[in-house]
Amino acid sequence: MQLTKMHHIPLISFQEPSAREEGSQFMIQLANLRDIDWEGFDIPHRHDGYTIDILLKGSITQYIDFEKHTIHAPAVIMLDPEQIHQHDRSSDAEILALYFTRDFLITETLGVLSCWQCVFKDNVVPLEESQLQELLAFARILLTEFRSDRPRKEAIIRNVLSAFIIACGRIARPDTAQLYRPDNSFNSLGIQFKILVDEHFREKVQVSEYAEMLHVTPGHLNDTVKSTMGRSAKQIIDAKRIMEAKRLLFWQKHSVKQIAGELNFDDDAYFSRFFKKHTGQTPALFQKTIREKYN
């Protein structure tokens, strides 16, 4: 595990520091939280990949972005790389922890789920016994393959991981048919746009900048994104900036002016107007209200 800095929020990496060799972009392990000795685990941090933890025994208290969760087994906890979280390691809890990078995720999953990242918006999902056993059936295969030295194990892990994520989506959102895309509606342009926004939203805030990177016109990009995602390209960019602003306002001990600069707004006055337009609150009021709620 490596600990680095990302915009003043520690970034924890589970990848091998030497090279991205086969299997280094995926990890699975069974552990008790008390036995884990990872630097930075119990302070606010992000991961450099996606994590899915199955809470098998006990209970844990965990902050995820701006919410405090007390989670009792059995449950599944799903986090994407952007989310800031903090663990309370005082409880005696047993988890099966999975980690994988965006690059490791099999492309087929993107073709089945119309919004596979939406699965991770339901961060904490209590499990019935039958649902727990369903997820464990996939997890046991992943654990066996990860520990083995058999040929083509990465291919098996990728495919089983794809099925595991789809199963998590089915449990988290059983009534959301829109989570799954028809076979003929897979649109790689919308997915590429979303990936680029996740990577560049701090410095690129105009639709035209992403259109140039994708070698299409802004109008075509916006029409495609709106038809496949239900929101305009600009709305997706703005929503990403607002979410990051909220995270930094809650977790960082910096002024509104400093956070405006960190997110590349021209000045703190413009940042305040932008934030209030999208949230109904000024950054200072949001920061005060959310910290009073959870501290």
CSV table of N, CA and C in Angstrom, one decimal, residues 24-143:
chain,number,residue,atom,x,y,z
A,24,SER,N,-1.8,-6.7,-10.3
A,24,SER,CA,-1.5,-5.6,-9.4
A,24,SER,C,-2.6,-4.6,-9.4
A,25,GLN,N,-3.6,-4.6,-10.3
A,25,GLN,CA,-4.7,-3.7,-10.3
A,25,GLN,C,-5.9,-4.2,-9.7
A,26,PHE,N,-5.8,-5.4,-9.1
A,26,PHE,CA,-6.9,-6.0,-8.4
A,26,PHE,C,-6.4,-6.6,-7.1
A,27,MET,N,-7.2,-6.5,-6.1
A,27,MET,CA,-6.8,-7.2,-4.8
A,27,MET,C,-8.1,-7.6,-4.1
A,28,ILE,N,-8.0,-8.8,-3.4
A,28,ILE,CA,-9.1,-9.2,-2.6
A,28,ILE,C,-8.4,-9.9,-1.4
A,29,GLN,N,-9.0,-9.6,-0.2
A,29,GLN,CA,-8.5,-10.3,1.0
A,29,GLN,C,-9.5,-10.3,2.1
A,30,LEU,N,-9.4,-11.4,2.9
A,30,LEU,CA,-10.3,-11.5,4.1
A,30,LEU,C,-9.5,-11.1,5.3
A,31,ALA,N,-10.1,-10.2,6.1
A,31,ALA,CA,-9.3,-9.6,7.2
A,31,ALA,C,-10.3,-9.1,8.3
A,32,ASN,N,-9.7,-9.0,9.5
A,32,ASN,CA,-10.4,-8.3,10.6
A,32,ASN,C,-9.8,-6.9,10.7
A,33,LEU,N,-10.6,-5.9,10.8
A,33,LEU,CA,-10.2,-4.5,10.8
A,33,LEU,C,-9.1,-4.3,11.8
A,34,ARG,N,-9.2,-4.9,13.0
A,34,ARG,CA,-8.2,-4.7,14.0
A,34,ARG,C,-6.8,-5.2,13.6
A,35,ASP,N,-6.8,-6.1,12.6
A,35,ASP,CA,-5.5,-6.7,12.2
A,35,ASP,C,-4.8,-5.9,11.1
A,36,ILE,N,-5.6,-5.0,10.5
A,36,ILE,CA,-5.0,-4.3,9.3
A,36,ILE,C,-4.2,-3.1,9.8
A,37,ASP,N,-2.9,-3.1,9.4
A,37,ASP,CA,-2.0,-2.0,9.8
A,37,ASP,C,-1.6,-1.2,8.6
A,38,TRP,N,-2.5,-0.5,8.0
A,38,TRP,CA,-2.2,0.4,6.9
A,38,TRP,C,-2.1,1.8,7.3
A,39,GLU,N,-1.0,2.4,6.9
A,39,GLU,CA,-0.8,3.8,7.2
A,39,GLU,C,-1.9,4.7,6.6
A,40,GLY,N,-2.5,5.5,7.3
A,40,GLY,CA,-3.5,6.4,6.8
A,40,GLY,C,-4.9,5.9,6.8
A,41,PHE,N,-5.1,4.6,7.2
A,41,PHE,CA,-6.4,3.9,7.1
A,41,PHE,C,-7.4,4.6,8.0
A,42,ASP,N,-7.0,5.2,9.1
A,42,ASP,CA,-8.0,5.7,10.0
A,42,ASP,C,-8.0,7.3,10.0
A,43,ILE,N,-7.5,7.9,8.9
A,43,ILE,CA,-7.7,9.3,8.7
A,43,ILE,C,-8.5,9.5,7.4
A,44,PRO,N,-9.1,10.7,7.2
A,44,PRO,CA,-9.8,10.9,6.0
A,44,PRO,C,-8.9,10.7,4.8
A,45,HIS,N,-9.3,9.9,3.8
A,45,HIS,CA,-8.5,9.6,2.6
A,45,HIS,C,-9.4,9.1,1.5
A,46,ARG,N,-8.7,9.0,0.3
A,46,ARG,CA,-9.4,8.4,-0.8
A,46,ARG,C,-8.5,7.2,-1.3
A,47,HIS,N,-9.1,6.4,-2.1
A,47,HIS,CA,-8.4,5.3,-2.7
A,47,HIS,C,-8.2,5.7,-4.2
A,48,ASP,N,-7.2,5.0,-4.8
A,48,ASP,CA,-6.9,5.3,-6.2
A,48,ASP,C,-7.7,4.3,-7.1
A,49,GLY,N,-8.6,3.6,-6.5
A,49,GLY,CA,-9.4,2.7,-7.3
A,49,GLY,C,-10.8,2.5,-6.6
A,50,TYR,N,-11.6,1.5,-7.1
A,50,TYR,CA,-12.9,1.2,-6.5
A,50,TYR,C,-12.7,0.2,-5.5
A,51,THR,N,-13.5,0.3,-4.4
A,51,THR,CA,-13.5,-0.7,-3.3
A,51,THR,C,-14.9,-1.2,-3.1
A,52,ILE,N,-15.0,-2.5,-2.9
A,52,ILE,CA,-16.2,-3.1,-2.4
A,52,ILE,C,-15.9,-4.0,-1.2
A,53,ASP,N,-16.5,-3.7,-0.1
A,53,ASP,CA,-16.2,-4.5,1.1
A,53,ASP,C,-17.5,-5.2,1.5
A,54,ILE,N,-17.4,-6.5,1.8
A,54,ILE,CA,-18.5,-7.2,2.3
A,54,ILE,C,-18.3,-7.4,3.8
A,55,LEU,N,-19.1,-6.8,4.6
A,55,LEU,CA,-19.0,-6.9,6.1
A,55,LEU,C,-19.7,-8.2,6.5
A,56,LEU,N,-18.8,-9.1,7.0
A,56,LEU,CA,-19.3,-10.4,7.3
A,56,LEU,C,-19.7,-10.6,8.7
A,57,LYS,N,-19.0,-9.9,9.7
A,57,LYS,CA,-19.3,-10.0,11.1
A,57,LYS,C,-19.0,-8.7,11.8
A,58,GLY,N,-19.8,-8.5,12.8
A,58,GLY,CA,-19.6,-7.2,13.6
A,58,GLY,C,-20.2,-6.0,13.0
A,59,SER,N,-19.8,-4.9,13.4
A,59,SER,CA,-20.3,-3.6,12.9
A,59,SER,C,-19.1,-2.6,12.9
A,60,ILE,N,-19.3,-1.6,12.0
A,60,ILE,CA,-18.3,-0.5,11.9
A,60,ILE,C,-19.0,0.8,11.8
A,61,THR,N,-18.2,1.8,12.1
A,61,THR,CA,-18.7,3.2,11.9
A,61,THR,C,-17.7,3.8,10.9
A,62,GLN,N,-18.3,4.4,9.9
A,62,GLN,CA,-17.5,4.9,8.8
A,62,GLN,C,-18.2,6.2,8.2
A,63,TYR,N,-17.3,7.2,8.0
A,63,TYR,CA,-17.7,8.4,7.3
A,63,TYR,C,-17.5,8.2,5.8
A,64,ILE,N,-18.5,8.5,5.0
A,64,ILE,CA,-18.4,8.5,3.6
A,64,ILE,C,-18.9,9.8,3.0
A,65,ASP,N,-17.9,10.6,2.5
A,65,ASP,CA,-18.2,12.0,2.1
A,65,ASP,C,-18.7,12.8,3.3
A,66,PHE,N,-20.0,13.1,3.3
A,66,PHE,CA,-20.5,14.0,4.4
A,66,PHE,C,-21.5,13.2,5.3
A,67,GLU,N,-21.5,11.9,5.2
A,67,GLU,CA,-22.4,11.2,6.1
A,67,GLU,C,-21.7,10.2,7.0
A,68,LYS,N,-22.2,10.0,8.2
A,68,LYS,CA,-21.7,9.1,9.1
A,68,LYS,C,-22.6,7.8,9.1
A,69,HIS,N,-22.0,6.7,8.9
A,69,HIS,CA,-22.7,5.4,8.8
A,69,HIS,C,-22.3,4.5,9.9
A,70,THR,N,-23.3,3.9,10.6
A,70,THR,CA,-23.0,2.8,11.5
A,70,THR,C,-23.6,1.6,10.8
A,71,ILE,N,-22.7,0.7,10.4
A,71,ILE,CA,-23.0,-0.4,9.6
A,71,ILE,C,-22.9,-1.8,10.3
A,72,HIS,N,-24.0,-2.6,10.2
A,72,HIS,CA,-24.0,-3.9,10.9
A,72,HIS,C,-24.0,-5.0,9.8
A,73,ALA,N,-23.3,-6.0,10.1
A,73,ALA,CA,-23.2,-7.2,9.2
A,73,ALA,C,-24.6,-7.9,9.2
A,74,PRO,N,-24.9,-8.5,8.0
A,74,PRO,CA,-24.1,-8.5,6.8
A,74,PRO,C,-24.5,-7.2,5.9
A,75,ALA,N,-23.5,-6.7,5.2
A,75,ALA,CA,-23.8,-5.5,4.4
A,75,ALA,C,-22.6,-5.4,3.4
A,76,VAL,N,-22.9,-4.7,2.3
A,76,VAL,CA,-21.9,-4.4,1.3
A,76,VAL,C,-21.6,-2.9,1.3
A,77,ILE,N,-20.4,-2.5,1.2
A,77,ILE,CA,-20.0,-1.1,1.2
A,77,ILE,C,-19.2,-0.8,-0.1
A,78,MET,N,-19.7,0.1,-0.9
A,78,MET,CA,-19.1,0.3,-2.2
A,78,MET,C,-18.7,1.8,-2.3
A,79,LEU,N,-17.4,2.0,-2.7
A,79,LEU,CA,-16.8,3.3,-2.8
A,79,LEU,C,-16.1,3.5,-4.1
A,80,ASP,N,-16.3,4.7,-4.7
A,80,ASP,CA,-15.6,5.0,-5.9
A,80,ASP,C,-14.3,5.9,-5.6
A,81,PRO,N,-13.4,6.0,-6.5
A,81,PRO,CA,-12.1,6.7,-6.2
A,81,PRO,C,-12.2,8.1,-5.7
A,82,GLU,N,-13.3,8.8,-6.1
A,82,GLU,CA,-13.4,10.2,-5.7
A,82,GLU,C,-13.8,10.4,-4.3
A,83,GLN,N,-14.5,9.4,-3.7
A,83,GLN,CA,-15.1,9.6,-2.4
A,83,GLN,C,-14.1,9.7,-1.2
A,84,ILE,N,-14.3,10.6,-0.3
A,84,ILE,CA,-13.4,10.7,0.8
A,84,ILE,C,-14.1,10.0,2.0
A,85,HIS,N,-13.3,9.1,2.7
A,85,HIS,CA,-13.9,8.4,3.8
A,85,HIS,C,-12.9,8.2,4.9
A,86,GLN,N,-13.4,7.7,6.0
A,86,GLN,CA,-12.6,7.5,7.2
A,86,GLN,C,-13.2,6.4,8.0
A,87,HIS,N,-12.4,5.5,8.5
A,87,HIS,CA,-12.8,4.3,9.2
A,87,HIS,C,-12.6,4.5,10.7
A,88,ASP,N,-13.5,3.9,11.5
A,88,ASP,CA,-13.3,3.7,12.9
A,88,ASP,C,-12.8,2.3,13.1
A,89,ARG,N,-11.6,2.1,13.5
A,89,ARG,CA,-11.0,0.8,13.6
A,89,ARG,C,-11.2,0.1,15.0
A,90,SER,N,-12.0,0.7,15.8
A,90,SER,CA,-12.1,0.2,17.2
A,90,SER,C,-13.0,-1.0,17.3
A,91,SER,N,-13.8,-1.2,16.3
A,91,SER,CA,-14.8,-2.3,16.3
A,91,SER,C,-14.1,-3.6,15.8
A,92,ASP,N,-14.6,-4.7,16.3
A,92,ASP,CA,-14.1,-6.0,15.9
A,92,ASP,C,-14.9,-6.5,14.8
A,93,ALA,N,-14.5,-6.2,13.6
A,93,ALA,CA,-15.4,-6.5,12.4
A,93,ALA,C,-14.5,-7.3,11.4
A,94,GLU,N,-15.2,-8.3,10.7
A,94,GLU,CA,-14.5,-9.1,9.7
A,94,GLU,C,-15.1,-8.7,8.3
A,95,ILE,N,-14.2,-8.4,7.4
A,95,ILE,CA,-14.6,-8.0,6.1
A,95,ILE,C,-13.9,-8.8,5.0
A,96,LEU,N,-14.6,-8.9,3.9
A,96,LEU,CA,-13.9,-9.4,2.6
A,96,LEU,C,-13.8,-8.2,1.7
A,97,ALA,N,-12.6,-7.7,1.5
A,97,ALA,CA,-12.3,-6.4,0.8
A,97,ALA,C,-11.8,-6.7,-0.6
A,98,LEU,N,-12.5,-6.0,-1.5
A,98,LEU,CA,-12.1,-6.1,-2.9
A,98,LEU,C,-11.7,-4.7,-3.4
A,99,TYR,N,-10.6,-4.6,-4.2
A,99,TYR,CA,-10.1,-3.4,-4.8
A,99,TYR,C,-9.8,-3.6,-6.2
A,100,PHE,N,-10.1,-2.6,-7.1
A,100,PHE,CA,-9.7,-2.7,-8.5
A,100,PHE,C,-9.7,-1.3,-9.1
A,101,THR,N,-8.8,-1.1,-10.1
A,101,THR,CA,-8.7,0.2,-10.7
A,101,THR,C,-9.7,0.3,-11.8
A,102,ARG,N,-9.9,1.5,-12.4
A,102,ARG,CA,-10.8,1.7,-13.5
A,102,ARG,C,-10.3,0.9,-14.7
A,103,ASP,N,-9.0,0.9,-14.9
A,103,ASP,CA,-8.5,0.2,-16.1
A,103,ASP,C,-8.7,-1.3,-16.0
A,104,PHE,N,-8.7,-1.9,-14.8
A,104,PHE,CA,-8.9,-3.3,-14.7
A,104,PHE,C,-10.3,-3.8,-15.0
A,105,LEU,N,-11.3,-2.9,-14.8
A,105,LEU,CA,-12.7,-3.2,-15.0
A,105,LEU,C,-12.9,-3.7,-16.4
A,106,ILE,N,-13.5,-4.8,-16.6
A,106,ILE,CA,-13.7,-5.4,-17.9
A,106,ILE,C,-14.7,-4.6,-18.7
A,107,THR,N,-14.4,-4.4,-20.0
A,107,THR,CA,-15.2,-3.5,-20.8
A,107,THR,C,-16.7,-4.0,-20.9
A,108,GLU,N,-16.9,-5.3,-20.8
A,108,GLU,CA,-18.2,-5.9,-20.9
A,108,GLU,C,-19.1,-5.3,-19.9
A,109,THR,N,-18.6,-5.0,-18.7
A,109,THR,CA,-19.5,-4.5,-17.7
A,109,THR,C,-20.0,-3.1,-18.1
A,110,LEU,N,-19.2,-2.3,-18.8
A,110,LEU,CA,-19.7,-1.0,-19.3
A,110,LEU,C,-20.8,-1.2,-20.3
A,111,GLY,N,-20.8,-2.3,-21.0
A,111,GLY,CA,-21.8,-2.5,-22.0
A,111,GLY,C,-23.1,-3.1,-21.4
A,112,VAL,N,-23.0,-3.6,-20.2
A,112,VAL,CA,-24.2,-4.2,-19.6
A,112,VAL,C,-24.9,-3.1,-18.7
A,113,LEU,N,-24.1,-2.4,-18.0
A,113,LEU,CA,-24.7,-1.4,-17.1
A,113,LEU,C,-24.7,0.0,-17.8
A,114,SER,N,-25.9,0.6,-17.9
A,114,SER,CA,-26.0,1.9,-18.5
A,114,SER,C,-25.3,2.9,-17.7
A,115,CYS,N,-25.2,2.7,-16.4
A,115,CYS,CA,-24.5,3.6,-15.5
A,115,CYS,C,-23.9,2.8,-14.4
A,116,TRP,N,-22.8,2.1,-14.7
A,116,TRP,CA,-22.2,1.2,-13.8
A,116,TRP,C,-21.7,1.9,-12.6
A,117,GLN,N,-21.3,3.2,-12.7
A,117,GLN,CA,-20.8,3.9,-11.6
A,117,GLN,C,-22.0,4.3,-10.6
A,118,CYS,N,-23.2,4.2,-11.1
A,118,CYS,CA,-24.4,4.5,-10.3
A,118,CYS,C,-24.5,3.4,-9.2
A,119,VAL,N,-23.9,2.2,-9.4
A,119,VAL,CA,-24.0,1.2,-8.4
A,119,VAL,C,-23.3,1.7,-7.2
A,120,PHE,N,-22.2,2.5,-7.4
A,120,PHE,CA,-21.4,2.9,-6.2
A,120,PHE,C,-22.0,4.1,-5.5
A,121,LYS,N,-23.1,4.6,-6.0
A,121,LYS,CA,-23.8,5.7,-5.3
A,121,LYS,C,-24.6,5.2,-4.1
A,122,ASP,N,-24.9,3.9,-4.1
A,122,ASP,CA,-25.6,3.3,-3.0
A,122,ASP,C,-24.4,2.7,-2.1
A,123,ASN,N,-23.8,3.6,-1.3
A,123,ASN,CA,-22.6,3.2,-0.7
A,123,ASN,C,-22.7,2.1,0.3
A,124,VAL,N,-23.8,2.1,1.0
A,124,VAL,CA,-24.0,1.0,2.1
A,124,VAL,C,-25.4,0.3,1.8
A,125,VAL,N,-25.3,-1.0,1.6
A,125,VAL,CA,-26.5,-1.8,1.3
A,125,VAL,C,-26.6,-2.9,2.3
A,126,PRO,N,-27.5,-2.9,3.2
A,126,PRO,CA,-27.7,-4.1,4.0
A,126,PRO,C,-28.1,-5.3,3.2
A,127,LEU,N,-27.6,-6.5,3.6
A,127,LEU,CA,-27.9,-7.7,2.8
A,127,LEU,C,-28.7,-8.7,3.6
A,128,GLU,N,-29.7,-9.3,2.9
A,128,GLU,CA,-30.3,-10.5,3.4
A,128,GLU,C,-29.4,-11.7,3.2
A,129,GLU,N,-29.7,-12.7,4.0
A,129,GLU,CA,-28.8,-13.9,3.9
A,129,GLU,C,-28.6,-14.5,2.5
A,130,SER,N,-29.7,-14.5,1.8
A,130,SER,CA,-29.6,-15.0,0.4
A,130,SER,C,-28.8,-14.1,-0.5
A,131,GLN,N,-28.9,-12.8,-0.3
A,131,GLN,CA,-28.0,-11.9,-1.0
A,131,GLN,C,-26.6,-12.0,-0.7
A,132,LEU,N,-26.3,-12.2,0.6
A,132,LEU,CA,-24.9,-12.4,1.1
A,132,LEU,C,-24.3,-13.6,0.4
A,133,GLN,N,-25.1,-14.7,0.4
A,133,GLN,CA,-24.5,-15.9,-0.2
A,133,GLN,C,-24.3,-15.8,-1.7
A,134,GLU,N,-25.2,-15.0,-2.4
A,134,GLU,CA,-25.0,-14.7,-3.8
A,134,GLU,C,-23.7,-14.0,-4.1
A,135,LEU,N,-23.4,-13.0,-3.3
A,135,LEU,CA,-22.1,-12.2,-3.5
A,135,LEU,C,-20.9,-13.1,-3.1
A,136,LEU,N,-21.1,-13.8,-2.0
A,136,LEU,CA,-20.0,-14.7,-1.6
A,136,LEU,C,-19.6,-15.8,-2.6
A,137,ALA,N,-20.6,-16.2,-3.4
A,137,ALA,CA,-20.3,-17.2,-4.4
A,137,ALA,C,-19.3,-16.7,-5.4
A,138,PHE,N,-19.5,-15.4,-5.8
A,138,PHE,CA,-18.6,-14.7,-6.7
A,138,PHE,C,-17.3,-14.5,-6.0
A,139,ALA,N,-17.3,-14.0,-4.8
A,139,ALA,CA,-16.1,-13.6,-4.1
A,139,ALA,C,-15.2,-14.7,-3.8
A,140,ARG,N,-15.8,-15.9,-3.6
A,140,ARG,CA,-14.9,-17.1,-3.3
A,140,ARG,C,-14.1,-17.5,-4.5
A,141,ILE,N,-14.7,-17.4,-5.7
A,141,ILE,CA,-14.0,-17.6,-6.9
A,141,ILE,C,-12.9,-16.6,-7.1
A,142,LEU,N,-13.2,-15.3,-6.9
A,142,LEU,CA,-12.2,-14.3,-7.0
A,142,LEU,C,-11.0,-14.5,-6.0
A,143,LEU,N,-11.3,-14.9,-4.8
A,143,LEU,CA,-10.3,-15.1,-3.8
A,143,LEU,C,-9.4,-16.3,-4.2
